[in-house]
Amino acid sequence: VSLIKTISLKSLGDERGSLVALEGNKSVPFDIKRVYYIFATKEGVSRGFHAHQNLKQVAVCVTGSCRFVLDNGKSREEIILDSAATGLVIEDLTWREMHDFSQDCVLLVLASEHYDKADYIRDYQKFLKAVVK
Ligand code: TYD
């Protein structure tokens, strides 16, 4: 099974343009407790480099593009997000890295939990140990 799980977000387009609606426990497979977005990322900057003990997320590149690397401790896969109609599902205990942000990239992230600094695993070796458990 692929590490990369995407959800197709229905674009409610008409002659005026497009609209995508996201609803917790419907198109998004959890209760949404937090929303944030990453934008104006400086050229050549990569972000992420951490996993979470207990946090599910869905990432949507609303404008522009970026490249996601996901790693579950056994394999590493990547996907380029460049569509406002595609959500990338990131499960618990998944190491993520984001690279190659386009200048105009706006990366919207929906999260299943409130921000919790203590939930981050920022050390890759610690991540590998946590995965084995
Ligand atoms: P960080 O998690 O380091 O970003 P990245 O996705 O690159 O790993 O977050 C950057 C800063 O923002 C850091 O100081 C923590 C803060 N932050 C919050 O306060 N709330 C949040 O929901 C998030 C995601 C980050």
mmCIF file of N, CA and C in Angstrom, residues 17-111:
data_model
loop_
_atom_site.group_PDB
_atom_site.id
_atom_site.type_symbol
_atom_site.label_atom_id
_atom_site.label_comp_id
_atom_site.label_asym_id
_atom_site.label_seq_id
_atom_site.Cartn_x
_atom_site.Cartn_y
_atom_site.Cartn_z
ATOM 1 N N GLY A 17 -16.421 30.556 -11.727
ATOM 2 C CA GLY A 17 -15.125 30.108 -11.230
ATOM 3 C C GLY A 17 -15.279 28.853 -10.401
ATOM 4 N N SER A 18 -14.361 28.647 -9.434
ATOM 5 C CA SER A 18 -14.329 27.391 -8.687
ATOM 6 C C SER A 18 -14.487 27.608 -7.195
ATOM 7 N N LEU A 19 -14.928 26.572 -6.522
ATOM 8 C CA LEU A 19 -15.096 26.589 -5.070
ATOM 9 C C LEU A 19 -14.906 25.167 -4.553
ATOM 10 N N VAL A 20 -14.086 25.036 -3.521
ATOM 11 C CA VAL A 20 -13.937 23.729 -2.879
ATOM 12 C C VAL A 20 -14.339 23.891 -1.425
ATOM 13 N N ALA A 21 -15.193 23.017 -0.937
ATOM 14 C CA ALA A 21 -15.629 23.046 0.462
ATOM 15 C C ALA A 21 -15.050 21.831 1.181
ATOM 16 N N LEU A 22 -14.528 22.053 2.371
ATOM 17 C CA LEU A 22 -13.956 20.968 3.164
ATOM 18 C C LEU A 22 -14.748 20.840 4.450
ATOM 19 N N GLU A 23 -15.204 19.651 4.763
ATOM 20 C CA GLU A 23 -15.970 19.445 5.984
ATOM 21 C C GLU A 23 -15.374 18.315 6.808
ATOM 22 N N GLY A 24 -15.246 18.574 8.109
ATOM 23 C CA GLY A 24 -14.716 17.575 9.032
ATOM 24 C C GLY A 24 -15.613 16.350 9.052
ATOM 25 N N ASN A 25 -14.960 15.187 9.126
ATOM 26 C CA ASN A 25 -15.646 13.895 9.153
ATOM 27 C C ASN A 25 -16.449 13.604 7.891
ATOM 28 N N LYS A 26 -16.233 14.436 6.875
ATOM 29 C CA LYS A 26 -16.840 14.144 5.555
ATOM 30 C C LYS A 26 -15.704 14.023 4.558
ATOM 31 N N SER A 27 -15.419 15.085 3.779
ATOM 32 C CA SER A 27 -14.285 14.971 2.848
ATOM 33 C C SER A 27 -12.969 14.836 3.609
ATOM 34 N N VAL A 28 -12.896 15.477 4.781
ATOM 35 C CA VAL A 28 -11.702 15.371 5.626
ATOM 36 C C VAL A 28 -11.975 14.305 6.689
ATOM 37 N N PRO A 29 -11.094 13.268 6.768
ATOM 38 C CA PRO A 29 -11.423 12.100 7.593
ATOM 39 C C PRO A 29 -11.184 12.259 9.092
ATOM 40 N N PHE A 30 -11.419 13.439 9.636
ATOM 41 C CA PHE A 30 -11.341 13.658 11.084
ATOM 42 C C PHE A 30 -12.033 14.975 11.414
ATOM 43 N N ASP A 31 -12.222 15.197 12.690
ATOM 44 C CA ASP A 31 -12.763 16.456 13.182
ATOM 45 C C ASP A 31 -11.691 17.524 13.023
ATOM 46 N N ILE A 32 -11.982 18.619 12.392
ATOM 47 C CA ILE A 32 -10.952 19.654 12.171
ATOM 48 C C ILE A 32 -10.899 20.577 13.385
ATOM 49 N N LYS A 33 -9.731 20.573 14.066
ATOM 50 C CA LYS A 33 -9.591 21.421 15.245
ATOM 51 C C LYS A 33 -8.737 22.652 14.969
ATOM 52 N N ARG A 34 -7.996 22.602 13.869
ATOM 53 C CA ARG A 34 -7.033 23.680 13.610
ATOM 54 C C ARG A 34 -6.792 23.786 12.118
ATOM 55 N N VAL A 35 -6.626 25.019 11.668
ATOM 56 C CA VAL A 35 -6.317 25.281 10.260
ATOM 57 C C VAL A 35 -5.148 26.247 10.231
ATOM 58 N N TYR A 36 -4.146 25.981 9.410
ATOM 59 C CA TYR A 36 -3.095 26.980 9.210
ATOM 60 C C TYR A 36 -2.649 26.944 7.767
ATOM 61 N N TYR A 37 -1.958 27.982 7.349
ATOM 62 C CA TYR A 37 -1.445 27.980 5.986
ATOM 63 C C TYR A 37 -0.049 28.544 5.944
ATOM 64 N N ILE A 38 0.720 27.979 5.047
ATOM 65 C CA ILE A 38 2.123 28.342 4.867
ATOM 66 C C ILE A 38 2.211 29.057 3.527
ATOM 67 N N PHE A 39 2.771 30.232 3.536
ATOM 68 C CA PHE A 39 2.859 31.004 2.287
ATOM 69 C C PHE A 39 4.084 31.901 2.339
ATOM 70 N N ALA A 40 4.409 32.509 1.215
ATOM 71 C CA ALA A 40 5.574 33.395 1.106
ATOM 72 C C ALA A 40 6.849 32.681 1.573
ATOM 73 N N THR A 41 6.918 31.386 1.287
ATOM 74 C CA THR A 41 8.117 30.621 1.637
ATOM 75 C C THR A 41 9.275 31.108 0.769
ATOM 76 N N LYS A 42 10.388 31.363 1.404
ATOM 77 C CA LYS A 42 11.557 31.890 0.689
ATOM 78 C C LYS A 42 12.126 30.837 -0.258
ATOM 79 N N GLU A 43 12.674 31.302 -1.360
ATOM 80 C CA GLU A 43 13.212 30.416 -2.379
ATOM 81 C C GLU A 43 14.281 29.479 -1.797
ATOM 82 N N GLY A 44 14.172 28.210 -2.139
ATOM 83 C CA GLY A 44 15.176 27.240 -1.698
ATOM 84 C C GLY A 44 14.976 26.718 -0.289
ATOM 85 N N VAL A 45 13.959 27.218 0.400
ATOM 86 C CA VAL A 45 13.712 26.790 1.779
ATOM 87 C C VAL A 45 12.878 25.504 1.791
ATOM 88 N N SER A 46 13.273 24.556 2.640
ATOM 89 C CA SER A 46 12.473 23.362 2.877
ATOM 90 C C SER A 46 11.928 23.440 4.300
ATOM 91 N N ARG A 47 10.780 22.838 4.534
ATOM 92 C CA ARG A 47 10.150 22.910 5.854
ATOM 93 C C ARG A 47 9.771 21.516 6.332
ATOM 94 N N GLY A 48 9.183 21.472 7.503
ATOM 95 C CA GLY A 48 8.728 20.206 8.056
ATOM 96 C C GLY A 48 9.852 19.555 8.843
ATOM 97 N N PHE A 49 10.308 18.387 8.376
ATOM 98 C CA PHE A 49 11.358 17.619 9.060
ATOM 99 C C PHE A 49 10.930 17.257 10.480
ATOM 100 N N HIS A 50 9.733 16.730 10.590
ATOM 101 C CA HIS A 50 9.263 16.248 11.876
ATOM 102 C C HIS A 50 8.099 15.279 11.655
ATOM 103 N N ALA A 51 7.749 14.596 12.730
ATOM 104 C CA ALA A 51 6.558 13.746 12.736
ATOM 105 C C ALA A 51 5.762 14.132 13.974
ATOM 106 N N HIS A 52 4.565 13.574 14.087
ATOM 107 C CA HIS A 52 3.741 13.819 15.269
ATOM 108 C C HIS A 52 3.314 12.488 15.850
ATOM 109 N N GLN A 53 3.285 12.433 17.141
ATOM 110 C CA GLN A 53 2.814 11.268 17.865
ATOM 111 C C GLN A 53 1.324 11.055 17.590
ATOM 112 N N ASN A 54 0.562 12.121 17.718
ATOM 113 C CA ASN A 54 -0.892 12.028 17.637
ATOM 114 C C ASN A 54 -1.456 13.243 16.899
ATOM 115 N N LEU A 55 -1.426 13.175 15.590
ATOM 116 C CA LEU A 55 -1.958 14.283 14.784
ATOM 117 C C LEU A 55 -2.170 13.816 13.353
ATOM 118 N N LYS A 56 -3.382 13.982 12.882
ATOM 119 C CA LYS A 56 -3.657 13.708 11.475
ATOM 120 C C LYS A 56 -3.834 15.050 10.771
ATOM 121 N N GLN A 57 -3.385 15.106 9.542
ATOM 122 C CA GLN A 57 -3.502 16.351 8.803
ATOM 123 C C GLN A 57 -3.907 16.080 7.365
ATOM 124 N N VAL A 58 -4.515 17.077 6.760
ATOM 125 C CA VAL A 58 -4.738 17.067 5.315
ATOM 126 C C VAL A 58 -4.133 18.357 4.780
ATOM 127 N N ALA A 59 -3.266 18.231 3.786
ATOM 128 C CA ALA A 59 -2.605 19.389 3.186
ATOM 129 C C ALA A 59 -3.129 19.599 1.770
ATOM 130 N N VAL A 60 -3.454 20.842 1.470
ATOM 131 C CA VAL A 60 -3.925 21.202 0.136
ATOM 132 C C VAL A 60 -3.101 22.379 -0.367
ATOM 133 N N CYS A 61 -2.502 22.215 -1.506
ATOM 134 C CA CYS A 61 -1.780 23.325 -2.108
ATOM 135 C C CYS A 61 -2.808 24.132 -2.905
ATOM 136 N N VAL A 62 -3.270 25.197 -2.309
ATOM 137 C CA VAL A 62 -4.388 25.962 -2.859
ATOM 138 C C VAL A 62 -3.956 26.754 -4.099
ATOM 139 N N THR A 63 -2.720 27.246 -4.048
ATOM 140 C CA THR A 63 -2.135 27.973 -5.182
ATOM 141 C C THR A 63 -0.678 27.544 -5.299
ATOM 142 N N GLY A 64 -0.185 27.457 -6.519
ATOM 143 C CA GLY A 64 1.226 27.133 -6.725
ATOM 144 C C GLY A 64 1.486 25.657 -6.498
ATOM 145 N N SER A 65 2.709 25.334 -6.102
ATOM 146 C CA SER A 65 3.077 23.926 -5.938
ATOM 147 C C SER A 65 4.172 23.753 -4.901
ATOM 148 N N CYS A 66 4.236 22.544 -4.376
ATOM 149 C CA CYS A 66 5.362 22.153 -3.525
ATOM 150 C C CYS A 66 5.467 20.635 -3.574
ATOM 151 N N ARG A 67 6.585 20.130 -3.091
ATOM 152 C CA ARG A 67 6.840 18.688 -3.118
ATOM 153 C C ARG A 67 6.870 18.172 -1.687
ATOM 154 N N PHE A 68 6.068 17.154 -1.428
ATOM 155 C CA PHE A 68 6.002 16.529 -0.104
ATOM 156 C C PHE A 68 6.764 15.229 -0.105
ATOM 157 N N VAL A 69 7.526 14.989 0.935
ATOM 158 C CA VAL A 69 8.135 13.684 1.159
ATOM 159 C C VAL A 69 7.494 13.128 2.425
ATOM 160 N N LEU A 70 6.960 11.918 2.350
ATOM 161 C CA LEU A 70 6.411 11.243 3.531
ATOM 162 C C LEU A 70 7.220 9.977 3.778
ATOM 163 N N ASP A 71 7.406 9.674 5.052
ATOM 164 C CA ASP A 71 8.261 8.559 5.453
ATOM 165 C C ASP A 71 7.612 7.925 6.688
ATOM 166 N N ASN A 72 7.353 6.613 6.614
ATOM 167 C CA ASN A 72 6.742 5.937 7.772
ATOM 168 C C ASN A 72 7.762 5.096 8.535
ATOM 169 N N GLY A 73 9.030 5.331 8.254
ATOM 170 C CA GLY A 73 10.084 4.588 8.937
ATOM 171 C C GLY A 73 10.501 3.350 8.168
ATOM 172 N N LYS A 74 9.659 2.937 7.213
ATOM 173 C CA LYS A 74 9.981 1.777 6.392
ATOM 174 C C LYS A 74 10.253 2.197 4.963
ATOM 175 N N SER A 75 9.414 3.098 4.473
ATOM 176 C CA SER A 75 9.644 3.598 3.119
ATOM 177 C C SER A 75 9.386 5.092 3.061
ATOM 178 N N ARG A 76 9.859 5.661 1.977
ATOM 179 C CA ARG A 76 9.828 7.094 1.763
ATOM 180 C C ARG A 76 9.210 7.323 0.395
ATOM 181 N N GLU A 77 8.193 8.159 0.337
ATOM 182 C CA GLU A 77 7.567 8.424 -0.960
ATOM 183 C C GLU A 77 7.341 9.903 -1.109
ATOM 184 N N GLU A 78 7.212 10.360 -2.336
ATOM 185 C CA GLU A 78 6.974 11.788 -2.528
ATOM 186 C C GLU A 78 5.866 12.060 -3.517
ATOM 187 N N ILE A 79 5.337 13.260 -3.408
ATOM 188 C CA ILE A 79 4.257 13.677 -4.307
ATOM 189 C C ILE A 79 4.376 15.183 -4.504
ATOM 190 N N ILE A 80 4.122 15.607 -5.700
ATOM 191 C CA ILE A 80 4.069 17.052 -5.962
ATOM 192 C C ILE A 80 2.614 17.481 -5.844
ATOM 193 N N LEU A 81 2.370 18.425 -4.966
ATOM 194 C CA LEU A 81 1.016 18.965 -4.819
ATOM 195 C C LEU A 81 0.930 20.239 -5.662
ATOM 196 N N ASP A 82 0.025 20.244 -6.605
ATOM 197 C CA ASP A 82 -0.103 21.426 -7.467
ATOM 198 C C ASP A 82 -1.559 21.649 -7.887
ATOM 199 N N SER A 83 -2.469 21.084 -7.086
ATOM 200 C CA SER A 83 -3.881 21.216 -7.431
ATOM 201 C C SER A 83 -4.705 21.553 -6.199
ATOM 202 N N ALA A 84 -5.566 22.529 -6.327
ATOM 203 C CA ALA A 84 -6.444 22.930 -5.229
ATOM 204 C C ALA A 84 -7.547 21.910 -5.004
ATOM 205 N N ALA A 85 -7.594 20.894 -5.858
ATOM 206 C CA ALA A 85 -8.637 19.871 -5.736
ATOM 207 C C ALA A 85 -8.081 18.554 -5.201
ATOM 208 N N THR A 86 -6.853 18.583 -4.675
ATOM 209 C CA THR A 86 -6.243 17.370 -4.124
ATOM 210 C C THR A 86 -5.784 17.597 -2.695
ATOM 211 N N GLY A 87 -6.215 16.738 -1.785
ATOM 212 C CA GLY A 87 -5.769 16.802 -0.401
ATOM 213 C C GLY A 87 -4.839 15.634 -0.121
ATOM 214 N N LEU A 88 -3.724 15.916 0.542
ATOM 215 C CA LEU A 88 -2.796 14.856 0.939
ATOM 216 C C LEU A 88 -3.054 14.522 2.404
ATOM 217 N N VAL A 89 -3.361 13.262 2.680
ATOM 218 C CA VAL A 89 -3.641 12.830 4.048
ATOM 219 C C VAL A 89 -2.331 12.410 4.716
ATOM 220 N N ILE A 90 -2.054 13.005 5.867
ATOM 221 C CA ILE A 90 -0.833 12.663 6.614
ATOM 222 C C ILE A 90 -1.264 12.077 7.955
ATOM 223 N N GLU A 91 -0.966 10.798 8.135
ATOM 224 C CA GLU A 91 -1.386 10.088 9.342
ATOM 225 C C GLU A 91 -0.428 10.355 10.506
ATOM 226 N N ASP A 92 -0.783 9.867 11.678
ATOM 227 C CA ASP A 92 0.106 9.944 12.842
ATOM 228 C C ASP A 92 1.434 9.264 12.510
ATOM 229 N N LEU A 93 2.443 9.613 13.236
ATOM 230 C CA LEU A 93 3.761 8.988 13.112
ATOM 231 C C LEU A 93 4.235 8.877 11.659
ATOM 232 N N THR A 94 4.128 9.977 10.955
ATOM 233 C CA THR A 94 4.653 10.057 9.590
ATOM 234 C C THR A 94 5.616 11.242 9.516
ATOM 235 N N TRP A 95 6.821 10.943 9.141
ATOM 236 C CA TRP A 95 7.822 11.990 8.960
ATOM 237 C C TRP A 95 7.498 12.757 7.679
ATOM 238 N N ARG A 96 7.460 14.077 7.739
ATOM 239 C CA ARG A 96 7.153 14.851 6.537
ATOM 240 C C ARG A 96 8.191 15.934 6.296
ATOM 241 N N GLU A 97 8.440 16.117 5.007
ATOM 242 C CA GLU A 97 9.307 17.215 4.575
ATOM 243 C C GLU A 97 8.612 17.890 3.403
ATOM 244 N N MET A 98 8.730 19.197 3.344
ATOM 245 C CA MET A 98 8.175 19.935 2.210
ATOM 246 C C MET A 98 9.313 20.687 1.527
ATOM 247 N N HIS A 99 9.378 20.517 0.210
ATOM 248 C CA HIS A 99 10.460 21.107 -0.582
ATOM 249 C C HIS A 99 9.882 21.824 -1.806
ATOM 250 N N ASP A 100 10.751 22.549 -2.480
ATOM 251 C CA ASP A 100 10.446 23.137 -3.804
ATOM 252 C C ASP A 100 9.160 23.963 -3.815
ATOM 253 N N PHE A 101 8.981 24.798 -2.824
ATOM 254 C CA PHE A 101 7.815 25.683 -2.812
ATOM 255 C C PHE A 101 7.917 26.678 -3.972
ATOM 256 N N SER A 102 6.870 26.781 -4.753
ATOM 257 C CA SER A 102 6.842 27.851 -5.756
ATOM 258 C C SER A 102 6.634 29.171 -5.008
ATOM 259 N N GLN A 103 7.015 30.255 -5.631
ATOM 260 C CA GLN A 103 6.900 31.561 -4.957
ATOM 261 C C GLN A 103 5.476 31.863 -4.528
ATOM 262 N N ASP A 104 4.531 31.404 -5.347
ATOM 263 C CA ASP A 104 3.123 31.732 -5.080
ATOM 264 C C ASP A 104 2.431 30.655 -4.246
ATOM 265 N N CYS A 105 3.191 29.676 -3.745
ATOM 266 C CA CYS A 105 2.559 28.540 -3.053
ATOM 267 C C CYS A 105 1.824 28.976 -1.783
ATOM 268 N N VAL A 106 0.578 28.574 -1.682
ATOM 269 C CA VAL A 106 -0.170 28.705 -0.430
ATOM 270 C C VAL A 106 -0.584 27.290 -0.040
ATOM 271 N N LEU A 107 0.009 26.795 1.039
ATOM 272 C CA LEU A 107 -0.248 25.423 1.481
ATOM 273 C C LEU A 107 -1.180 25.471 2.686
ATOM 274 N N LEU A 108 -2.391 25.004 2.474
ATOM 275 C CA LEU A 108 -3.411 24.990 3.526
ATOM 276 C C LEU A 108 -3.332 23.652 4.254
ATOM 277 N N VAL A 109 -3.341 23.692 5.575
ATOM 278 C CA VAL A 109 -3.264 22.452 6.346
ATOM 279 C C VAL A 109 -4.408 22.396 7.364
ATOM 280 N N LEU A 110 -5.124 21.288 7.347
ATOM 281 C CA LEU A 110 -6.201 21.041 8.298
ATOM 282 C C LEU A 110 -5.683 20.006 9.281
ATOM 283 N N ALA A 111 -5.914 20.238 10.571
ATOM 284 C CA ALA A 111 -5.321 19.359 11.575
ATOM 285 C C ALA A 111 -6.375 18.841 12.545
#
